[in-house]
Short mmCIF file of C-alpha atoms in Angstrom, two decimals:
data_model
loop_
_atom_site.label_atom_id
_atom_site.label_comp_id
_atom_site.label_asym_id
_atom_site.label_seq_id
_atom_site.Cartn_x
_atom_site.Cartn_y
_atom_site.Cartn_z
CA MET A 115 -92.27 -10.63 -60.83
CA LYS A 116 -89.41 -11.13 -58.38
CA ILE A 117 -85.64 -10.80 -58.23
CA HIS A 118 -83.78 -14.09 -58.54
CA PHE A 119 -80.17 -13.62 -57.49
CA GLU A 120 -77.54 -16.31 -57.86
CA ALA A 121 -75.02 -15.31 -55.19
CA SER A 122 -72.36 -17.75 -56.38
CA LYS A 123 -72.14 -15.88 -59.70
CA CYS A 124 -71.77 -12.42 -58.13
CA GLN A 125 -68.20 -11.08 -58.32
CA GLY A 126 -68.95 -7.68 -56.83
CA HIS A 127 -69.01 -5.52 -59.97
CA GLY A 128 -71.52 -3.39 -58.08
CA ARG A 129 -73.71 -2.44 -61.03
CA CYS A 130 -76.97 -3.53 -59.37
CA TYR A 131 -76.61 -1.57 -56.14
CA SER A 132 -75.42 1.51 -58.06
CA LEU A 133 -78.37 1.44 -60.47
CA ALA A 134 -81.07 0.23 -58.05
CA PRO A 135 -79.98 1.05 -54.50
CA ASP A 136 -83.53 0.48 -53.21
CA LEU A 137 -83.41 -3.12 -54.44
CA PHE A 138 -79.77 -4.13 -53.88
CA ASP A 139 -77.04 -3.30 -51.38
CA SER A 140 -73.40 -4.21 -50.92
CA ASP A 141 -72.01 -6.33 -48.12
CA ASP A 142 -68.63 -5.57 -46.52
CA LEU A 143 -66.80 -7.31 -49.37
CA GLY A 144 -68.67 -5.54 -52.17
CA THR A 145 -70.85 -8.54 -53.00
CA ALA A 146 -74.49 -7.81 -53.76
CA VAL A 147 -77.33 -8.40 -51.31
CA VAL A 148 -80.98 -8.37 -52.41
CA LEU A 149 -83.16 -6.00 -50.37
CA VAL A 150 -86.55 -6.76 -51.92
CA THR A 151 -87.34 -10.46 -52.18
CA GLY A 152 -91.09 -10.20 -52.71
CA GLU A 153 -93.23 -9.16 -55.65
CA LEU A 154 -91.97 -6.02 -57.43
CA ASP A 155 -94.19 -3.05 -58.24
CA ALA A 156 -94.02 -1.52 -61.73
CA ASP A 157 -91.46 1.09 -60.77
CA GLN A 158 -89.25 -1.43 -58.99
CA LEU A 159 -89.54 -3.83 -61.89
CA LYS A 160 -88.11 -1.25 -64.26
CA ARG A 161 -85.05 -0.72 -62.07
CA ALA A 162 -84.67 -4.43 -61.41
CA ASN A 163 -84.57 -5.08 -65.15
CA LEU A 164 -82.00 -2.32 -65.57
CA ALA A 165 -79.83 -3.86 -62.84
CA ALA A 166 -80.16 -7.32 -64.39
CA SER A 167 -79.22 -6.07 -67.86
CA ASN A 168 -76.04 -4.49 -66.50
CA CYS A 169 -74.71 -7.45 -64.53
CA PRO A 170 -71.58 -8.70 -66.31
CA GLU A 171 -71.88 -12.10 -64.61
CA TYR A 172 -75.59 -12.79 -65.37
CA ALA A 173 -76.20 -13.24 -61.64
CA ILE A 174 -79.62 -11.55 -61.65
CA GLU A 175 -82.81 -12.77 -63.29
CA ILE A 176 -86.24 -11.24 -63.04
CA GLY A 177 -89.09 -13.75 -63.20
CA ASP A 178 -91.95 -15.44 -61.43
CA MET B 504 -36.12 -8.59 -79.01
CA GLU B 505 -37.03 -7.92 -82.64
CA HIS B 506 -40.66 -7.15 -83.35
CA PRO B 507 -40.96 -7.05 -87.15
CA PRO B 508 -44.17 -5.41 -88.36
CA VAL B 509 -47.12 -7.79 -88.30
CA LYS B 510 -48.34 -8.74 -91.79
CA ASP B 511 -51.17 -11.01 -90.67
CA PHE B 512 -52.72 -10.61 -87.23
CA THR B 513 -54.54 -13.94 -87.50
CA THR B 514 -51.30 -15.96 -87.43
CA ASP B 515 -48.64 -13.52 -86.18
CA PHE B 516 -50.43 -11.37 -83.61
CA ASP B 517 -48.44 -8.83 -81.59
CA HIS B 518 -50.03 -6.32 -79.23
CA VAL B 519 -47.01 -3.99 -79.34
CA ASP B 520 -47.29 -3.65 -83.13
CA ASP B 521 -47.79 -0.05 -84.29
CA ALA B 522 -50.96 -0.93 -86.21
CA TRP B 523 -52.56 -2.44 -83.09
CA VAL B 524 -51.52 0.50 -80.91
CA ALA B 525 -52.92 2.92 -83.52
CA ASP B 526 -56.33 1.22 -83.89
CA PRO B 527 -56.92 -2.13 -82.21
CA TYR B 528 -60.67 -2.02 -82.83
CA ALA B 529 -60.49 -2.42 -86.62
CA ILE B 530 -58.13 -5.37 -86.19
CA MET B 531 -60.43 -6.96 -83.59
CA ALA B 532 -63.32 -6.67 -86.05
CA ASP B 533 -61.27 -8.39 -88.78
CA LEU B 534 -60.23 -11.16 -86.40
CA ARG B 535 -63.82 -11.74 -85.29
CA GLU B 536 -64.72 -12.53 -88.87
CA GLN B 537 -61.63 -14.49 -89.80
CA CYS B 538 -60.58 -16.53 -86.76
CA PRO B 539 -61.98 -15.82 -84.14
CA ILE B 540 -58.99 -16.87 -82.00
CA ALA B 541 -55.74 -15.44 -83.33
CA HIS B 542 -52.39 -17.10 -82.79
CA SER B 543 -48.78 -16.00 -82.66
CA ASP B 544 -45.41 -17.66 -82.22
CA ARG B 545 -44.16 -14.42 -80.66
CA TYR B 546 -43.52 -14.37 -76.89
CA GLY B 547 -43.04 -18.13 -77.09
CA GLY B 548 -46.60 -18.81 -78.24
CA MET B 549 -49.80 -16.84 -77.70
CA TRP B 550 -53.55 -17.12 -78.40
CA VAL B 551 -55.87 -14.13 -78.69
CA PRO B 552 -59.64 -14.70 -78.41
CA VAL B 553 -61.77 -11.76 -79.58
CA LEU B 554 -65.33 -13.00 -78.96
CA HIS B 555 -67.03 -12.13 -75.67
CA LYS B 556 -68.07 -15.75 -75.16
CA ASP B 557 -64.49 -17.04 -75.47
CA VAL B 558 -63.02 -14.32 -73.25
CA ALA B 559 -65.70 -15.08 -70.65
CA ALA B 560 -65.13 -18.85 -70.88
CA ILE B 561 -61.38 -18.50 -70.33
CA ALA B 562 -61.76 -15.94 -67.53
CA ASN B 563 -64.06 -18.38 -65.76
CA ASP B 564 -61.96 -21.50 -66.37
CA THR B 565 -59.34 -21.68 -63.63
CA GLU B 566 -58.94 -25.40 -64.21
CA HIS B 567 -57.23 -25.08 -67.59
CA PHE B 568 -55.81 -21.55 -67.33
CA THR B 569 -53.60 -20.11 -64.61
CA SER B 570 -53.09 -16.46 -63.58
CA ARG B 571 -49.50 -17.17 -62.50
CA THR B 572 -48.28 -14.41 -64.83
CA VAL B 573 -50.68 -11.79 -66.16
CA VAL B 574 -48.30 -9.59 -68.14
CA ILE B 575 -47.16 -11.20 -71.38
CA ASN B 576 -43.45 -10.65 -71.94
CA GLU B 577 -40.46 -12.12 -73.72
CA GLY B 578 -39.47 -14.38 -70.86
CA ARG B 579 -40.76 -17.89 -70.68
CA PRO B 580 -43.58 -17.87 -68.16
CA GLY B 581 -41.52 -19.35 -65.34
CA ASP B 582 -38.72 -16.81 -65.55
CA ASP B 583 -40.24 -14.11 -63.40
CA ALA B 584 -43.17 -15.98 -61.93
CA PRO B 585 -42.88 -17.42 -58.44
CA PRO B 586 -44.90 -20.61 -58.22
CA ALA B 587 -48.49 -20.84 -57.11
CA PRO B 588 -50.18 -20.44 -54.74
CA ILE B 589 -48.97 -16.93 -53.95
CA GLY B 590 -47.48 -15.79 -57.25
CA VAL B 591 -45.67 -12.53 -57.83
CA ALA B 592 -48.53 -10.17 -56.94
CA PRO B 593 -51.36 -11.83 -54.99
CA PRO B 594 -54.25 -12.12 -55.54
CA ILE B 595 -54.06 -11.15 -59.24
CA SER B 596 -51.36 -13.80 -59.79
CA SER B 597 -53.01 -16.43 -57.57
CA ASP B 598 -55.23 -19.36 -58.47
CA PRO B 599 -57.87 -21.07 -56.32
CA PRO B 600 -58.00 -21.86 -53.49
CA PHE B 601 -55.33 -19.41 -52.28
CA HIS B 602 -56.74 -16.65 -54.48
CA GLU B 603 -59.89 -16.23 -52.43
CA ILE B 604 -57.99 -16.09 -49.14
CA ALA B 605 -55.70 -13.36 -50.45
CA ARG B 606 -58.56 -11.46 -52.07
CA ARG B 607 -60.77 -11.45 -48.97
CA LEU B 608 -58.01 -9.68 -47.07
CA LEU B 609 -58.25 -6.74 -49.48
CA LEU B 610 -61.93 -6.58 -50.45
CA PRO B 611 -63.17 -4.68 -47.35
CA ALA B 612 -60.81 -1.75 -48.02
CA PHE B 613 -62.08 -1.49 -51.61
CA ALA B 614 -65.81 -1.99 -50.91
CA PRO B 615 -68.21 0.82 -51.86
CA ARG B 616 -68.51 2.54 -48.48
CA PRO B 617 -64.81 3.02 -47.62
CA ILE B 618 -64.19 4.14 -51.21
CA ALA B 619 -67.07 6.64 -51.12
CA ALA B 620 -65.36 8.23 -48.10
CA LEU B 621 -62.53 9.32 -50.44
CA GLU B 622 -64.81 11.59 -52.49
CA ASP B 623 -63.84 14.89 -50.85
CA PHE B 624 -60.14 14.07 -51.05
CA SER B 625 -60.55 13.26 -54.76
CA ARG B 626 -62.42 16.47 -55.49
CA VAL B 627 -59.74 18.61 -53.84
CA LEU B 628 -57.04 16.72 -55.72
CA CYS B 629 -58.76 17.30 -59.10
CA ASN B 630 -59.33 20.99 -58.45
CA ASP B 631 -55.73 21.49 -57.33
CA LEU B 632 -54.57 19.97 -60.61
CA ILE B 633 -56.85 22.25 -62.63
CA ASP B 634 -55.76 25.29 -60.60
CA ALA B 635 -52.13 24.41 -61.34
CA MET B 636 -52.83 24.68 -65.09
CA GLY B 637 -53.30 28.44 -64.69
CA ASP B 638 -54.83 30.32 -67.58
CA ASN B 639 -53.18 28.31 -70.35
CA ASP B 640 -55.39 27.83 -73.39
CA VAL B 641 -53.73 24.52 -74.15
CA VAL B 642 -53.33 21.89 -71.43
CA ASN B 643 -52.33 18.25 -71.50
CA ALA B 644 -55.29 16.33 -70.10
CA SER B 645 -53.22 13.16 -69.78
CA LEU B 646 -49.96 14.49 -68.36
CA ASP B 647 -51.28 17.45 -66.34
CA TYR B 648 -54.48 15.85 -65.09
CA ALA B 649 -55.47 12.21 -65.61
CA GLN B 650 -52.18 10.62 -64.58
CA HIS B 651 -51.98 12.42 -61.22
CA ILE B 652 -55.41 11.42 -59.96
CA PRO B 653 -54.83 7.68 -59.41
CA VAL B 654 -51.33 8.39 -58.11
CA GLY B 655 -52.79 10.66 -55.43
CA LEU B 656 -55.46 8.15 -54.42
CA ILE B 657 -53.20 5.09 -54.41
CA ALA B 658 -50.50 6.92 -52.45
CA LYS B 659 -53.07 7.85 -49.81
CA MET B 660 -54.64 4.39 -49.53
CA VAL B 661 -51.45 2.33 -49.65
CA GLY B 662 -49.29 4.67 -47.59
CA LEU B 663 -46.72 6.03 -50.04
CA PRO B 664 -45.19 9.49 -49.93
CA PRO B 665 -47.17 11.52 -52.51
CA GLU B 666 -43.92 13.12 -53.72
CA ASP B 667 -42.80 9.69 -54.98
CA GLY B 668 -45.47 9.84 -57.69
CA ASP B 669 -43.02 10.17 -60.58
CA LEU B 670 -40.99 7.29 -59.24
CA PHE B 671 -43.82 4.81 -59.06
CA ARG B 672 -45.27 5.92 -62.35
CA SER B 673 -41.92 4.90 -63.83
CA PHE B 674 -42.22 1.50 -62.09
CA VAL B 675 -45.57 1.00 -63.72
CA HIS B 676 -44.04 1.74 -67.09
CA GLU B 677 -41.27 -0.85 -66.57
CA ILE B 678 -43.73 -3.56 -65.57
CA ILE B 679 -46.68 -2.97 -67.84
CA GLU B 680 -45.41 -1.16 -70.93
CA ALA B 681 -41.81 -2.27 -71.46
CA VAL B 682 -42.90 -5.81 -72.27
CA ASP B 683 -40.88 -6.14 -75.46
CA LEU B 684 -37.49 -5.99 -73.70
CA PRO B 685 -35.25 -9.04 -73.32
CA VAL B 686 -35.97 -10.81 -70.04
CA GLU B 687 -32.57 -10.01 -68.48
CA GLU B 688 -33.15 -6.32 -68.97
CA ARG B 689 -36.68 -6.55 -67.60
CA LEU B 690 -35.40 -8.28 -64.47
CA ALA B 691 -32.57 -5.73 -64.06
CA ARG B 692 -35.09 -2.92 -64.31
CA PHE B 693 -37.17 -4.59 -61.59
CA GLU B 694 -34.41 -4.24 -58.97
CA PRO B 695 -35.06 -0.59 -57.99
CA ILE B 696 -38.77 -1.39 -57.67
CA GLN B 697 -37.94 -4.22 -55.31
CA GLU B 698 -35.64 -2.00 -53.22
CA TYR B 699 -38.28 0.72 -53.01
CA ILE B 700 -41.00 -1.62 -51.79
CA VAL B 701 -38.71 -3.35 -49.28
CA GLY B 702 -37.82 0.12 -47.96
CA LEU B 703 -41.51 0.99 -47.56
CA ILE B 704 -42.15 -2.22 -45.65
CA GLU B 705 -39.23 -1.53 -43.28
CA GLU B 706 -40.45 2.03 -42.65
CA HIS B 707 -43.95 0.78 -41.86
CA ARG B 708 -42.63 -1.94 -39.53
CA GLU B 709 -40.85 0.75 -37.52
CA LYS B 710 -43.63 3.31 -37.76
CA PRO B 711 -47.10 1.82 -38.33
CA ALA B 712 -49.66 4.07 -40.03
CA ASP B 713 -53.35 4.01 -40.91
CA ASP B 714 -52.80 2.61 -44.40
CA LEU B 715 -52.83 -0.63 -46.37
CA ILE B 716 -49.13 -1.44 -45.85
CA THR B 717 -49.59 -1.48 -42.07
CA TYR B 718 -52.83 -3.40 -42.54
CA LEU B 719 -51.01 -6.09 -44.54
CA LEU B 720 -48.20 -6.30 -41.97
CA ASP B 721 -50.77 -6.87 -39.20
CA ALA B 722 -53.05 -9.19 -41.18
CA GLU B 723 -53.26 -12.90 -40.47
CA ILE B 724 -54.31 -15.97 -42.39
CA ALA B 725 -55.43 -18.79 -40.07
CA GLY B 726 -53.53 -17.23 -37.16
CA ASN B 727 -50.29 -16.67 -39.06
CA LYS B 728 -48.84 -13.38 -40.30
CA LEU B 729 -48.59 -13.13 -44.07
CA ALA B 730 -45.45 -14.45 -45.75
CA ASP B 731 -42.99 -11.66 -46.61
CA GLU B 732 -43.40 -12.36 -50.34
CA HIS B 733 -47.17 -12.06 -49.96
CA VAL B 734 -46.92 -8.60 -48.36
CA PHE B 735 -44.36 -7.54 -50.96
CA GLY B 736 -46.39 -8.86 -53.88
CA THR B 737 -49.63 -7.26 -52.77
CA ILE B 738 -47.98 -3.85 -52.35
CA LEU B 739 -46.51 -4.28 -55.83
CA LEU B 740 -49.98 -5.07 -57.16
CA LEU B 741 -51.61 -2.09 -55.45
CA ILE B 742 -48.99 0.29 -56.84
CA VAL B 743 -48.93 -1.11 -60.36
CA ALA B 744 -52.56 -2.06 -61.01
CA GLY B 745 -54.26 1.11 -59.83
CA ILE B 746 -52.32 3.75 -61.68
CA ASP B 747 -52.04 3.61 -65.45
CA THR B 748 -55.33 1.74 -65.66
CA THR B 749 -57.43 4.57 -64.21
CA TRP B 750 -55.15 7.17 -65.79
CA SER B 751 -56.10 5.56 -69.12
CA ALA B 752 -59.81 5.45 -68.34
CA ILE B 753 -59.96 9.13 -67.39
CA GLY B 754 -57.81 10.11 -70.37
CA SER B 755 -59.89 8.11 -72.86
CA SER B 756 -63.09 9.69 -71.54
CA ILE B 757 -61.74 13.23 -72.00
CA TRP B 758 -60.33 12.23 -75.41
CA HIS B 759 -63.76 10.99 -76.51
CA LEU B 760 -65.51 14.18 -75.37
CA ALA B 761 -62.89 16.35 -77.08
CA ASN B 762 -63.47 14.35 -80.27
CA ASN B 763 -67.27 14.36 -80.04
CA PRO B 764 -68.63 17.85 -79.32
CA ASP B 765 -72.23 16.59 -79.50
CA ASP B 766 -71.65 14.17 -76.63
CA LEU B 767 -69.85 16.89 -74.68
CA ALA B 768 -72.70 19.37 -75.13
CA ARG B 769 -75.23 16.69 -74.20
CA LEU B 770 -73.38 15.81 -70.99
CA ILE B 771 -73.11 19.47 -70.01
CA ALA B 772 -76.84 19.92 -70.62
CA HIS B 773 -77.73 16.60 -68.96
CA PRO B 774 -75.22 15.86 -66.19
CA GLU B 775 -77.50 13.02 -65.02
CA LEU B 776 -76.15 11.05 -67.99
CA LEU B 777 -72.64 10.96 -66.52
CA PRO B 778 -73.01 7.54 -64.81
CA SER B 779 -74.14 5.80 -68.02
CA ALA B 780 -71.55 7.74 -70.03
CA ILE B 781 -68.80 6.50 -67.71
CA GLU B 782 -69.94 2.88 -68.13
CA GLU B 783 -69.99 3.38 -71.89
CA PHE B 784 -66.48 4.85 -71.90
CA LEU B 785 -65.39 1.85 -69.82
CA ARG B 786 -66.97 -0.49 -72.36
CA ALA B 787 -65.76 1.18 -75.54
CA TYR B 788 -62.30 2.16 -74.31
CA ALA B 789 -61.70 -0.56 -71.71
CA PRO B 790 -58.09 0.06 -70.71
CA VAL B 791 -57.11 -3.35 -69.39
CA THR B 792 -56.20 -6.56 -71.18
CA MET B 793 -55.17 -9.43 -68.91
CA ALA B 794 -53.29 -12.64 -69.62
CA ARG B 795 -53.45 -16.28 -68.64
CA LEU B 796 -51.17 -19.25 -69.16
CA VAL B 797 -52.36 -22.61 -70.44
CA LYS B 798 -51.83 -25.10 -67.60
CA ASP B 799 -51.48 -28.24 -69.70
CA ASP B 800 -51.95 -29.19 -73.35
CA PHE B 801 -55.62 -28.62 -74.03
CA GLU B 802 -57.93 -28.05 -76.98
CA PHE B 803 -60.08 -24.94 -76.68
CA GLU B 804 -62.62 -24.11 -79.43
CA GLY B 805 -60.59 -26.20 -81.86
CA CYS B 806 -57.27 -24.52 -80.98
CA PRO B 807 -54.47 -26.90 -79.93
CA MET B 808 -53.19 -24.99 -76.91
CA LYS B 809 -49.91 -26.13 -75.38
CA ARG B 810 -48.75 -25.95 -71.78
CA ASP B 811 -47.36 -22.45 -71.00
CA ASP B 812 -48.83 -20.83 -74.10
CA TRP B 813 -49.96 -17.30 -73.31
CA ILE B 814 -53.58 -16.20 -73.63
CA LEU B 815 -54.03 -12.49 -74.28
CA LEU B 816 -57.35 -11.99 -72.52
CA SER B 817 -58.74 -8.91 -74.24
CA PHE B 818 -61.63 -7.43 -72.29
CA PRO B 819 -61.59 -4.54 -74.78
CA ALA B 820 -62.28 -7.04 -77.59
CA ALA B 821 -65.08 -8.70 -75.58
CA ASN B 822 -66.61 -5.25 -75.09
CA ARG B 823 -66.75 -4.60 -78.84
CA ASP B 824 -68.32 -7.94 -79.81
CA PRO B 825 -71.50 -7.23 -81.81
CA GLU B 826 -72.97 -10.56 -80.69
CA MET B 827 -72.97 -9.12 -77.18
CA PHE B 828 -73.64 -5.41 -77.71
CA ASP B 829 -75.94 -3.58 -80.15
CA ARG B 830 -74.02 -1.03 -82.21
CA ALA B 831 -70.88 -2.30 -80.50
CA ASP B 832 -68.47 0.06 -82.23
CA GLU B 833 -70.56 3.14 -81.45
CA VAL B 834 -70.26 5.09 -78.23
CA LEU B 835 -73.77 5.71 -76.85
CA ILE B 836 -73.51 7.73 -73.65
CA ASP B 837 -77.07 6.81 -72.65
CA ARG B 838 -76.70 3.06 -73.34
CA GLU B 839 -79.04 1.26 -70.94
CA ALA B 840 -78.09 -2.41 -71.03
CA ASN B 841 -74.35 -2.62 -70.60
CA ARG B 842 -72.84 -5.87 -69.29
CA HIS B 843 -69.34 -4.68 -70.15
CA ALA B 844 -66.29 -6.56 -68.99
CA ALA B 845 -63.93 -3.62 -68.45
CA PHE B 846 -63.21 -4.82 -64.91
CA GLY B 847 -62.82 -8.41 -65.99
CA LEU B 848 -65.06 -11.43 -65.55
CA GLY B 849 -64.98 -14.23 -63.01
CA ILE B 850 -63.04 -14.47 -59.77
CA HIS B 851 -60.43 -11.87 -60.69
CA ARG B 852 -62.88 -8.97 -61.09
CA CYS B 853 -60.81 -5.79 -60.63
CA LEU B 854 -60.36 -5.28 -56.90
CA GLY B 855 -60.24 -1.51 -57.40
CA SER B 856 -63.34 -1.13 -59.57
CA ASN B 857 -65.17 1.00 -56.99
CA LEU B 858 -62.11 3.22 -56.62
CA ALA B 859 -61.71 3.52 -60.39
CA ARG B 860 -65.35 4.54 -60.79
CA LEU B 861 -65.04 7.13 -58.01
CA GLU B 862 -61.92 8.58 -59.64
CA MET B 863 -63.55 8.70 -63.09
CA THR B 864 -66.71 10.30 -61.70
CA ILE B 865 -64.96 13.03 -59.74
CA ALA B 866 -62.33 13.63 -62.43
CA LEU B 867 -65.00 14.11 -65.11
CA GLU B 868 -67.40 16.10 -62.91
CA GLU B 869 -64.69 18.59 -61.98
CA TRP B 870 -63.17 18.77 -65.47
CA LEU B 871 -66.59 19.42 -67.05
CA ARG B 872 -67.53 21.93 -64.36
CA ARG B 873 -64.33 23.92 -64.89
CA PHE B 874 -64.01 23.35 -68.67
CA PRO B 875 -67.51 23.07 -70.19
CA LYS B 876 -66.11 23.41 -73.74
CA PHE B 877 -62.85 22.05 -75.11
CA GLU B 878 -61.40 20.36 -78.19
CA LEU B 879 -58.39 18.38 -79.37
CA VAL B 880 -55.50 20.58 -80.40
CA ASP B 881 -54.51 18.13 -83.11
CA ALA B 882 -55.56 14.50 -83.45
CA ASP B 883 -52.03 13.52 -84.53
CA SER B 884 -50.44 14.84 -81.35
CA VAL B 885 -52.35 12.34 -79.19
CA THR B 886 -50.23 9.31 -78.30
CA PHE B 887 -51.42 6.00 -76.87
CA SER B 888 -49.67 3.52 -74.60
CA GLN B 889 -48.51 0.15 -75.87
CA GLY B 890 -48.94 -3.18 -74.10
CA GLN B 891 -51.83 -4.49 -72.04
CA VAL B 892 -53.10 -1.14 -70.76
CA ARG B 893 -54.46 1.24 -73.38
CA GLY B 894 -55.04 4.95 -72.96
CA PRO B 895 -53.81 8.36 -74.12
CA ARG B 896 -50.34 9.18 -72.80
CA SER B 897 -50.24 12.66 -74.27
CA LEU B 898 -53.50 14.51 -74.83
CA PRO B 899 -53.16 18.20 -75.74
CA ILE B 900 -56.51 19.93 -75.28
CA ARG B 901 -57.54 23.47 -76.16
CA ILE B 902 -59.84 24.97 -73.54
CA LEU B 903 -62.62 26.93 -75.28
CA GLU B 904 -64.60 27.94 -72.21
CA ARG B 905 -63.80 27.94 -68.50
CA SER B 906 -65.89 28.65 -65.44
#
């Protein structure tokens, strides 16, 4: 499973990089940047799902 | 302007009505079943969507809805709204494409890292406020605490004398709460605000400082300095938008904990729940409702919207929609999935959301550290604001334990 991030939907709410700072970071404008683009381990997957389920803009999906 | 009591919120909605101010959530729930987009002829015509999907659709539709005025009032929309692209308070009052240009100027100052650098300042501010309460058993968590925190932070960031706090809190009241006044009186009350901001700009031109006013005076768009009305409008926005919003969010959080001793005890025992509790307070007690104007006659979800009709864009209603949130009317401080819209949706996401979260975090951490047990003095003595920002304006609290 991987992180699929649709940058054009991100409005910088910052939920992902607060909840999963090892997977997401902020750029200088507050927009999210994905740090882990490859396959997620079980622990990462849990936090990735948490980040996705807190994004108000539905910019993050976790899938193959 | 007369505001007779509302008999039917589906056809005669009014957000300054006493019943709405007392308990908007029950009315939202009724509207969700009956409408779900309420209408009113008040304010010259207004629509009020209460489903998350409709609020999200309108927030994301800048083709049919404009942000030219975001505070619903008795004036017709054009009366106090300079035309696009800049609008009265850019970028909140701006539409694409100018919106993004104006917003990008401000985003770096409000990004997570520069905001995190304000943590120590915030903590000192909160502790000074608590120290000033002395040994009183009863304190006012809204008037003695919550309201001063955003004032202190905004004054520091924007470059305002901290001793002017009372003055700009009164400006906020005139702009955001006194929305039921006749338009002439509203405009007359705006004059001192205008003079104050013009004075600040002149002072900063003569004596630049390390603050946002000087930053705006030096900033350029495509090689040109910002228009005077752009600098003025953005300072107005920074003063008005950051104060009673966060004041409300901090106040509502303390109000909830005073009302719910189980949640308070749980947070004291498990401080690691504070981040999810804060998001849940933001969802359940979202302070901010925005507005849009209909650009041209347009049918939305079967509603015949007319040019210049107001849309009351209730993020609080979106946040209570049971289609979107399980147990939507319950406050669950450990809620895991929480796509709340307290900071808006779409391109106008609250510029100060990182600052608001920092203020809430530090304000609650310090309050809970110093006052691990407290309760409401009397539920009836709590008063709430009217208008598009909701939060406790007087919140007497009895301190049961201090440390």
